PDB file of C-alpha atoms in Angstrom:
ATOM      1  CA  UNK A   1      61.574 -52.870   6.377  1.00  0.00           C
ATOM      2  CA  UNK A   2      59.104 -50.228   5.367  1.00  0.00           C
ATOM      3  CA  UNK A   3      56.680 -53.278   4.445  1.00  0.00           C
ATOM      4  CA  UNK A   4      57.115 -55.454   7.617  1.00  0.00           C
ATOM      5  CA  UNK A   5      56.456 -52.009   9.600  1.00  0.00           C
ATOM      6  CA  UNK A   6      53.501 -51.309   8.232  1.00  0.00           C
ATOM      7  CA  UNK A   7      51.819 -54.951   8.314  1.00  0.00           C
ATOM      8  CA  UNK A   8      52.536 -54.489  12.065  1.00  0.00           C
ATOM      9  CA  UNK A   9      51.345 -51.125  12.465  1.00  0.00           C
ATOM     10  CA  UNK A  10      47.814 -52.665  10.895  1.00  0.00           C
ATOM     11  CA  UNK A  11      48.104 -55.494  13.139  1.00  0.00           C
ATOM     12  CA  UNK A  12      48.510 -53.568  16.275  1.00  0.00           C
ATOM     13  CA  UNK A  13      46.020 -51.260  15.261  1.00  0.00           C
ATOM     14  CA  UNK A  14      43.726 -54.058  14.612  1.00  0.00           C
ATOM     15  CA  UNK A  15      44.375 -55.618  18.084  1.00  0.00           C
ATOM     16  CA  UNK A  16      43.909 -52.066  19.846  1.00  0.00           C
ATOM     17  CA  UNK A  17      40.519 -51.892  17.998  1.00  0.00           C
ATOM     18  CA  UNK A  18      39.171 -55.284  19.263  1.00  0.00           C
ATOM     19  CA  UNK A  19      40.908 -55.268  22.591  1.00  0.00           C
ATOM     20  CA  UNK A  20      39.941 -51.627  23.691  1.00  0.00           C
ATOM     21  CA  UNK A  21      36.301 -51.960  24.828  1.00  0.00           C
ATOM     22  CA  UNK A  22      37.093 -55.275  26.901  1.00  0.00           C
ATOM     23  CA  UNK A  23      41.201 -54.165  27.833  1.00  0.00           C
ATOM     24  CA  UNK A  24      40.187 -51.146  30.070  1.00  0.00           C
ATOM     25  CA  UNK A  25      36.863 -52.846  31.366  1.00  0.00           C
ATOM     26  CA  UNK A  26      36.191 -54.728  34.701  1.00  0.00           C
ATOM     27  CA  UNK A  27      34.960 -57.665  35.214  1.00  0.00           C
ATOM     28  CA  UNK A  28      33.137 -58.984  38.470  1.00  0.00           C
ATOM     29  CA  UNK A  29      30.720 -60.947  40.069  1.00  0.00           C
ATOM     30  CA  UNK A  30      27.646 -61.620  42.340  1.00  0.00           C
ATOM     31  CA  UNK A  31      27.384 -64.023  44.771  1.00  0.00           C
ATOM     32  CA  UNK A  32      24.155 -64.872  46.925  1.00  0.00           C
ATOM     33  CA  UNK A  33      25.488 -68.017  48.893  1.00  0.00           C
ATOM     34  CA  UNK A  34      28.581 -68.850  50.910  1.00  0.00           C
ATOM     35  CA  UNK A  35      31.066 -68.706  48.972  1.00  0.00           C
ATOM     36  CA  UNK A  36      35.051 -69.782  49.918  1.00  0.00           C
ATOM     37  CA  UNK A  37      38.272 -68.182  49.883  1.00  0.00           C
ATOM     38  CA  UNK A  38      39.592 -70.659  47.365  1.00  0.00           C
ATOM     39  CA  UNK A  39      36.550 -69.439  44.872  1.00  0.00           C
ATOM     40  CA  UNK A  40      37.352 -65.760  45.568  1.00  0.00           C
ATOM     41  CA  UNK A  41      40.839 -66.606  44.805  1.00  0.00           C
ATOM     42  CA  UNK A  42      40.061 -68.281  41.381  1.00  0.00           C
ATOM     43  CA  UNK A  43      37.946 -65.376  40.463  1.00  0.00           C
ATOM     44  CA  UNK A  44      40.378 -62.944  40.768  1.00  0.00           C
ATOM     45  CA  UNK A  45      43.232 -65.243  38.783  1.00  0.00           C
ATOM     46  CA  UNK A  46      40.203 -65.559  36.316  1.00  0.00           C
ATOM     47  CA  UNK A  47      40.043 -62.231  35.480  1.00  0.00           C
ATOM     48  CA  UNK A  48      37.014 -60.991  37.971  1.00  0.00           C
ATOM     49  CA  UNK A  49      38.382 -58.205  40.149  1.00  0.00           C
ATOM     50  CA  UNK A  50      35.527 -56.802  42.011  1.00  0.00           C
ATOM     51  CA  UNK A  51      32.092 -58.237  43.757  1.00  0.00           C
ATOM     52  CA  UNK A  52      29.032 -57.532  44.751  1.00  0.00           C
ATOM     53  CA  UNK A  53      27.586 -59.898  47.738  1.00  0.00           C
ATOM     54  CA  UNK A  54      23.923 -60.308  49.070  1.00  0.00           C
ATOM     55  CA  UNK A  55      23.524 -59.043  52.649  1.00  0.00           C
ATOM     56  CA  UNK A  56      19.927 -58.940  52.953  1.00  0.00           C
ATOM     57  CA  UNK A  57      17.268 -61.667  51.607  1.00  0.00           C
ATOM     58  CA  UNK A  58      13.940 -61.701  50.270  1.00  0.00           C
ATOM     59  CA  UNK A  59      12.739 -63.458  53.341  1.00  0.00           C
ATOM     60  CA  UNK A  60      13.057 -60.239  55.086  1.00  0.00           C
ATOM     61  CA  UNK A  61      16.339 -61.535  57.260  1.00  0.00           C
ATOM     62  CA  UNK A  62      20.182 -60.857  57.163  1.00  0.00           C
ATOM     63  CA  UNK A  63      21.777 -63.012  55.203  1.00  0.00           C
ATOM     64  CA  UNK A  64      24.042 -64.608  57.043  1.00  0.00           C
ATOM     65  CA  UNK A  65      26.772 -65.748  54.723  1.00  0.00           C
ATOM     66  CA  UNK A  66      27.294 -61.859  54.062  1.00  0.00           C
ATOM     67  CA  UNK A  67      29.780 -60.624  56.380  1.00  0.00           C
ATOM     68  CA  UNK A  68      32.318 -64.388  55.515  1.00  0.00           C
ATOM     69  CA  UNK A  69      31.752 -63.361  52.028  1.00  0.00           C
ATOM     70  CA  UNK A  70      32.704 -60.094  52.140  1.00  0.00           C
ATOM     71  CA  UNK A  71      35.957 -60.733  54.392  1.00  0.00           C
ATOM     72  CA  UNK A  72      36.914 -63.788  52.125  1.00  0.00           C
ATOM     73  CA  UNK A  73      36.397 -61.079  48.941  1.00  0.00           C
ATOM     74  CA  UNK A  74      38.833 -58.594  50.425  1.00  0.00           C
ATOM     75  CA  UNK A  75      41.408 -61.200  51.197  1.00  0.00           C
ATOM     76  CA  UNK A  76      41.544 -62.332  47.631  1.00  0.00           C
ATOM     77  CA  UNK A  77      42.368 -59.185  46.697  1.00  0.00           C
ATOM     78  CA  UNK A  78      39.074 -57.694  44.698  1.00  0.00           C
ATOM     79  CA  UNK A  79      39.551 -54.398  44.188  1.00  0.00           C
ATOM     80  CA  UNK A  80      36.329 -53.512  45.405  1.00  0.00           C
ATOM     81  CA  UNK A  81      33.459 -55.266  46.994  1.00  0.00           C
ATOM     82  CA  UNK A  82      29.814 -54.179  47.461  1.00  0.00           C
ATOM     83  CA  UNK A  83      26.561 -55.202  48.629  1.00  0.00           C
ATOM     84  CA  UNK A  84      23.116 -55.454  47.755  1.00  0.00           C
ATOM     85  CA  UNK A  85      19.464 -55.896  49.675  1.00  0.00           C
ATOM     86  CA  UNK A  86      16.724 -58.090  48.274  1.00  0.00           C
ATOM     87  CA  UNK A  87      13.861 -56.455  50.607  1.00  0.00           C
ATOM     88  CA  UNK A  88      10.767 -57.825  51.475  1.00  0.00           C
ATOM     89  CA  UNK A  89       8.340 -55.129  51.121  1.00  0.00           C
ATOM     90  CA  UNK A  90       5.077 -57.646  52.367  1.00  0.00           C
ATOM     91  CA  UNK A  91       6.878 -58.469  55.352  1.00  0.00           C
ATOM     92  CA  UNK A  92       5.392 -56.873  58.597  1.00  0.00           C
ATOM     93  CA  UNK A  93       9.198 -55.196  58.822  1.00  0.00           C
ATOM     94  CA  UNK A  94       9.113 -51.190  57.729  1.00  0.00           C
ATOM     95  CA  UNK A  95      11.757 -50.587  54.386  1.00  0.00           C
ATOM     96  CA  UNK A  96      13.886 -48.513  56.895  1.00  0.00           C
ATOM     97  CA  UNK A  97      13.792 -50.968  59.629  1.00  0.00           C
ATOM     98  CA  UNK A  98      15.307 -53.488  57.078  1.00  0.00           C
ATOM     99  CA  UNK A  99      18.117 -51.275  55.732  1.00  0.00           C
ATOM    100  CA  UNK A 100      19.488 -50.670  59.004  1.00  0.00           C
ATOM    101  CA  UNK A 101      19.175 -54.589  59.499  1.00  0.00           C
ATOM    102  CA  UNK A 102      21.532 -55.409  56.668  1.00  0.00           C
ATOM    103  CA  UNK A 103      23.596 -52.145  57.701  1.00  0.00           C
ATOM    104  CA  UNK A 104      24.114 -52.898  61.211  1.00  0.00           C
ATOM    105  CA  UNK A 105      25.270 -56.218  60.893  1.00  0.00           C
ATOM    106  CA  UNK A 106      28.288 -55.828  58.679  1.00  0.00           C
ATOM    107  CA  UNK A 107      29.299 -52.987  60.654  1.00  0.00           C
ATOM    108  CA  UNK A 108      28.860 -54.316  63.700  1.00  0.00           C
ATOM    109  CA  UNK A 109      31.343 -57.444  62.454  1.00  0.00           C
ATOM    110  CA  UNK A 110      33.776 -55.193  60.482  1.00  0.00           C
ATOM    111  CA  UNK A 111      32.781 -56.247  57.300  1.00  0.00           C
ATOM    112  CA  UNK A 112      33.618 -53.101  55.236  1.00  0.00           C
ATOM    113  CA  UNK A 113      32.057 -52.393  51.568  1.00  0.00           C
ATOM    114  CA  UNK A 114      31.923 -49.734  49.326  1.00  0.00           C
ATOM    115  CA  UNK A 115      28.189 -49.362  48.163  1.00  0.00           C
ATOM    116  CA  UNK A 116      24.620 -51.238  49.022  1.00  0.00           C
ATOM    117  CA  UNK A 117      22.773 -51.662  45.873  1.00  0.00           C
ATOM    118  CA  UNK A 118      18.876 -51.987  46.733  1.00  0.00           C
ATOM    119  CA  UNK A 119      17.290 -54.875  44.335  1.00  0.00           C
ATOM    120  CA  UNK A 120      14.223 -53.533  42.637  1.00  0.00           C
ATOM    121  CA  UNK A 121      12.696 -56.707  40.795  1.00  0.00           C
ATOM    122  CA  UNK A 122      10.318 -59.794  41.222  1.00  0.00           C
ATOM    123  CA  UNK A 123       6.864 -58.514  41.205  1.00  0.00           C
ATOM    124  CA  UNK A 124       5.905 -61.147  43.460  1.00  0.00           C
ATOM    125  CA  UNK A 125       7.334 -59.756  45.898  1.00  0.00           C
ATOM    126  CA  UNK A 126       6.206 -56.139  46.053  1.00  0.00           C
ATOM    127  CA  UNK A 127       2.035 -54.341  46.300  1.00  0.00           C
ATOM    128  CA  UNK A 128       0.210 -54.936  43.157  1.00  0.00           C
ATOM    129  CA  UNK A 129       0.041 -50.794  43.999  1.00  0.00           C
ATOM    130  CA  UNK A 130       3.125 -49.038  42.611  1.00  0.00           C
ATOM    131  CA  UNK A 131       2.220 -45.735  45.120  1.00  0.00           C
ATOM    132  CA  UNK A 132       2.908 -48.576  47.885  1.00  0.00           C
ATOM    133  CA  UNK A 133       6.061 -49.223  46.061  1.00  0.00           C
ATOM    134  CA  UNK A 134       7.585 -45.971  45.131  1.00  0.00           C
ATOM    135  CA  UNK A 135       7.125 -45.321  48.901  1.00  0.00           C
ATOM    136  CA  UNK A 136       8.757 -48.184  50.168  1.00  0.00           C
ATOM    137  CA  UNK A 137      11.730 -47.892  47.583  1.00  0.00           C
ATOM    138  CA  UNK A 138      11.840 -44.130  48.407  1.00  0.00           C
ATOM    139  CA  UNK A 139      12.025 -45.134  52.590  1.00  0.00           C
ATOM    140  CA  UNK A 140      14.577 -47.020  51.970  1.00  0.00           C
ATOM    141  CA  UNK A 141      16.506 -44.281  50.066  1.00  0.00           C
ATOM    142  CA  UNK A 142      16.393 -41.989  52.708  1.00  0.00           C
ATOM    143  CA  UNK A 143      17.698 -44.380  55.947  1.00  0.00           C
ATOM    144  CA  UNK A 144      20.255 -45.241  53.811  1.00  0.00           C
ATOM    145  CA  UNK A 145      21.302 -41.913  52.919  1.00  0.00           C
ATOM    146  CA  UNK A 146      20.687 -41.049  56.646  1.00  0.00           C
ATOM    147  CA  UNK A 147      22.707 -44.382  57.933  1.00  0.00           C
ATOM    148  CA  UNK A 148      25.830 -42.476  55.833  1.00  0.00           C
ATOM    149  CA  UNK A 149      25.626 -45.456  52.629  1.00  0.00           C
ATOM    150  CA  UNK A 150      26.534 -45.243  49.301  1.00  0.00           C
ATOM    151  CA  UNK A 151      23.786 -46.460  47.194  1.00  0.00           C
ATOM    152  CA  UNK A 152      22.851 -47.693  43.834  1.00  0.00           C
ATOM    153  CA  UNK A 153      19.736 -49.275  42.616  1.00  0.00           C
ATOM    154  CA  UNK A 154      19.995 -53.038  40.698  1.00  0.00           C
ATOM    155  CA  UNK A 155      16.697 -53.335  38.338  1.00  0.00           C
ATOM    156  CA  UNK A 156      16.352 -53.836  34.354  1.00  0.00           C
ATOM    157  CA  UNK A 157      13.389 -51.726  32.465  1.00  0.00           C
ATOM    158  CA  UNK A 158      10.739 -54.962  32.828  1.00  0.00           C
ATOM    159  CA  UNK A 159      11.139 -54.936  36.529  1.00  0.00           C
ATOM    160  CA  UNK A 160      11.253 -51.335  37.610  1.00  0.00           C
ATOM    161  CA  UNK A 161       8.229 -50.555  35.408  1.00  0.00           C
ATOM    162  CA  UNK A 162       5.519 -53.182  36.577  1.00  0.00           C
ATOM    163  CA  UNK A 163       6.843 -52.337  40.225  1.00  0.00           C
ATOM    164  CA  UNK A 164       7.216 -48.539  40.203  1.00  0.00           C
ATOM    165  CA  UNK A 165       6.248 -47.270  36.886  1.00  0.00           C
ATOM    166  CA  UNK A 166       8.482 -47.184  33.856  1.00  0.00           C
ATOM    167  CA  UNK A 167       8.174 -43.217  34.129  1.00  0.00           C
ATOM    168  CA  UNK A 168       8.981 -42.846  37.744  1.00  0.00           C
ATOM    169  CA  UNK A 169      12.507 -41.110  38.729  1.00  0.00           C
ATOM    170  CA  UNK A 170      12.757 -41.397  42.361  1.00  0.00           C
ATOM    171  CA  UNK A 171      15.825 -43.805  41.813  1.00  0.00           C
ATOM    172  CA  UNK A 172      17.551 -41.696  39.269  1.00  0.00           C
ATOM    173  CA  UNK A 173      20.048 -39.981  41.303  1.00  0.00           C
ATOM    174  CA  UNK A 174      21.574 -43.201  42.244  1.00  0.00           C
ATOM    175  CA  UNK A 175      24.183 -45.540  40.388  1.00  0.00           C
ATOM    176  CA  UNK A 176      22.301 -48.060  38.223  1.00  0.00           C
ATOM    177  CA  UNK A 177      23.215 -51.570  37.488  1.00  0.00           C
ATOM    178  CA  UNK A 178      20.863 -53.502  35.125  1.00  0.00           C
ATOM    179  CA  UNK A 179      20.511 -57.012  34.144  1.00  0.00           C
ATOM    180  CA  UNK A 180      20.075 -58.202  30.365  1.00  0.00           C
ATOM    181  CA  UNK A 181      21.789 -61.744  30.157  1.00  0.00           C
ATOM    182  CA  UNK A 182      22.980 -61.344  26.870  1.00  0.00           C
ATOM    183  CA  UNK A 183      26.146 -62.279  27.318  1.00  0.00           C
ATOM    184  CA  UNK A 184      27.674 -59.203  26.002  1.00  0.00           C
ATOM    185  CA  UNK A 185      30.112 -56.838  28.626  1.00  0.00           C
ATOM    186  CA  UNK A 186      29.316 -53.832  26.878  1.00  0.00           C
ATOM    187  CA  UNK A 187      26.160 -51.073  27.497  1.00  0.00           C
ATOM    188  CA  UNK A 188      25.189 -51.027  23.440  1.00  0.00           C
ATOM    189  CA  UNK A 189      21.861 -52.761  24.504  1.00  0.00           C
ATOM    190  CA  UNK A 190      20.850 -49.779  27.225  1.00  0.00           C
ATOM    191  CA  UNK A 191      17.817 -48.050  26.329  1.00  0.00           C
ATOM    192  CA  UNK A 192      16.777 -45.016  29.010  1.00  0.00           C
ATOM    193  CA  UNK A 193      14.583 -45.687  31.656  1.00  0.00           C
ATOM    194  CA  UNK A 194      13.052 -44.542  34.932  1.00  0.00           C
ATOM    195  CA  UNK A 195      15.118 -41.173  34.449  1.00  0.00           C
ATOM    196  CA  UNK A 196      18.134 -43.026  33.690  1.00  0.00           C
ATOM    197  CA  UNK A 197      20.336 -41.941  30.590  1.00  0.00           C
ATOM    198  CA  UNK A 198      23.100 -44.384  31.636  1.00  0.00           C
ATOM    199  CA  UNK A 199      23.854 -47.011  33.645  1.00  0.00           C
ATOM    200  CA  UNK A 200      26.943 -47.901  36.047  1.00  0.00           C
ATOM    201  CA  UNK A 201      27.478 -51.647  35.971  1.00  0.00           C
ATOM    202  CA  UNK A 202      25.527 -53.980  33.534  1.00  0.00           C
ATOM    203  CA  UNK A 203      24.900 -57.885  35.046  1.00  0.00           C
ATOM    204  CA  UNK A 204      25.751 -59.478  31.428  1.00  0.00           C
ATOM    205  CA  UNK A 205      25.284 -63.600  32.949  1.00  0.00           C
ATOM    206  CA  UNK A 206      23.177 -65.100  35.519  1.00  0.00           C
ATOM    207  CA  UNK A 207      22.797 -68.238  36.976  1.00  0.00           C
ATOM    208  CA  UNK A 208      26.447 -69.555  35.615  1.00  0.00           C
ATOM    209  CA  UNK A 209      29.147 -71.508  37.023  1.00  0.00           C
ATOM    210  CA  UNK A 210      32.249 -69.815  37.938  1.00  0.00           C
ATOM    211  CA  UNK A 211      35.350 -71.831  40.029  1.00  0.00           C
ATOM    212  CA  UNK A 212      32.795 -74.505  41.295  1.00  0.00           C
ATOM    213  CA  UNK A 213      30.612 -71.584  42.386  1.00  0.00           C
ATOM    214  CA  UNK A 214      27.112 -70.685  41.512  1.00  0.00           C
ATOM    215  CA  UNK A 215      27.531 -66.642  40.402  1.00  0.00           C
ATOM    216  CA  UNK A 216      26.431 -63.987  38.119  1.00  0.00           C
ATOM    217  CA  UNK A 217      28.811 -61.775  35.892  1.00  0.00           C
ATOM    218  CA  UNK A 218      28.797 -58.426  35.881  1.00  0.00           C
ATOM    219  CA  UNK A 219      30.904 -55.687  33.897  1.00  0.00           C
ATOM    220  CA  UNK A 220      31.741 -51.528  33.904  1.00  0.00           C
ATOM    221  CA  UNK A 221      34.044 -49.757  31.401  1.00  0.00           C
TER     222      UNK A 221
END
């Protein structure tokens, strides 16, 4: 008996030890097209409990798949569902201007969410001036903060620095999600940057196929 306990004690120890980081994590993903009930459903089965949608594009316009997404999310049961902004800081349309686009028009259709992430990356799109940029970022900040919104910021090191300056903290109060597609739902790869010691959410996968639907994955502890 004594024997047979303790090769199972080892064996649920062992399981505890490889199943804690991933057990008590949470899985999600990212979508940036329509996507349907039916995929929101096979998510959640899947494993993916929470979502992050785009509600504002890099065209400078709503997107308007945003507020179907976000409904269809909710009714599949994801525990929580956010949004996040690609601006357009080279369109004629001011930073604040363009947060209280992609503000107004999921409140104004009752499409409730928990937090707007503002995208930070793609150096196309921003001023080869990072002044120009840490303003526009910084705008942005503030009407969203005024608008009552919970933010974050989505960027990795290699995007925030060529766009704002790798030493530049006027995001660091904010939630962070990064992006390193290593395929790996854990922080161990995280180095500090742009004032940040750690981040929130970590986008592990892009580009990837998920229930017939084009997604990226995403993961907290």
């Amino acid at each position: 008996y004594g024997v047979k306990f303790m090769h199972s004690s080892i064996v649920l120890c062992l399981f505890f030890l490889v199943c804690f980081p991933f057990c008590l994590a949470t899985l999600g993903v990212d979508v940036s097209q329509a996507t349907t009930l039916t995929a929101w459903n096979c998510f959640k089965t899947s494993g993916y409990t929470f979502g992050i949608i785009r509600a504002y594009r890099s065209n400078g316009a709503i997107d308007v798949n945003a507020v179907q997404n976000i409904k269809n999310a909710w009714a599949a049961g994801m525990s929580n569902v956010d949004v996040y902004m690609f601006p357009c800081p080279l369109c004629s349309t001011g930073p604040e201007a363009q947060v209280r686009s992609a503000v107004k028009n999921l409140r104004d259709n009752n499409a409730n969410f928990g937090m707007l992430w503002l995208d930070i990356e793609g150096t196309q799109y921003w001023s080869t001036s990072q002044t120009t940029n840490r303003n526009f970022v910084t705008a942005m900040i503030n009407e969203g903060k005024a608008l009552g919104v919970k933010l974050g910021i989505y960027t990795s090191a290699s995007q925030w620095g060529p766009i704002v300056g790798s030493t530049w903290t006027g995001g660091a109060t904010l939630p962070l999600w990064y992006a390193r597609y290593d395929n790996q739902p854990n922080f161990n790869d995280f180095a500090p940057f742009g004032g940040w010691s750690r981040p929130n959410i970590k986008q592990y996968a892009g580009d990837v196929t998920l229930c017939s639907s084009g997604v990226d994955k995403n993961w907290y502890p």
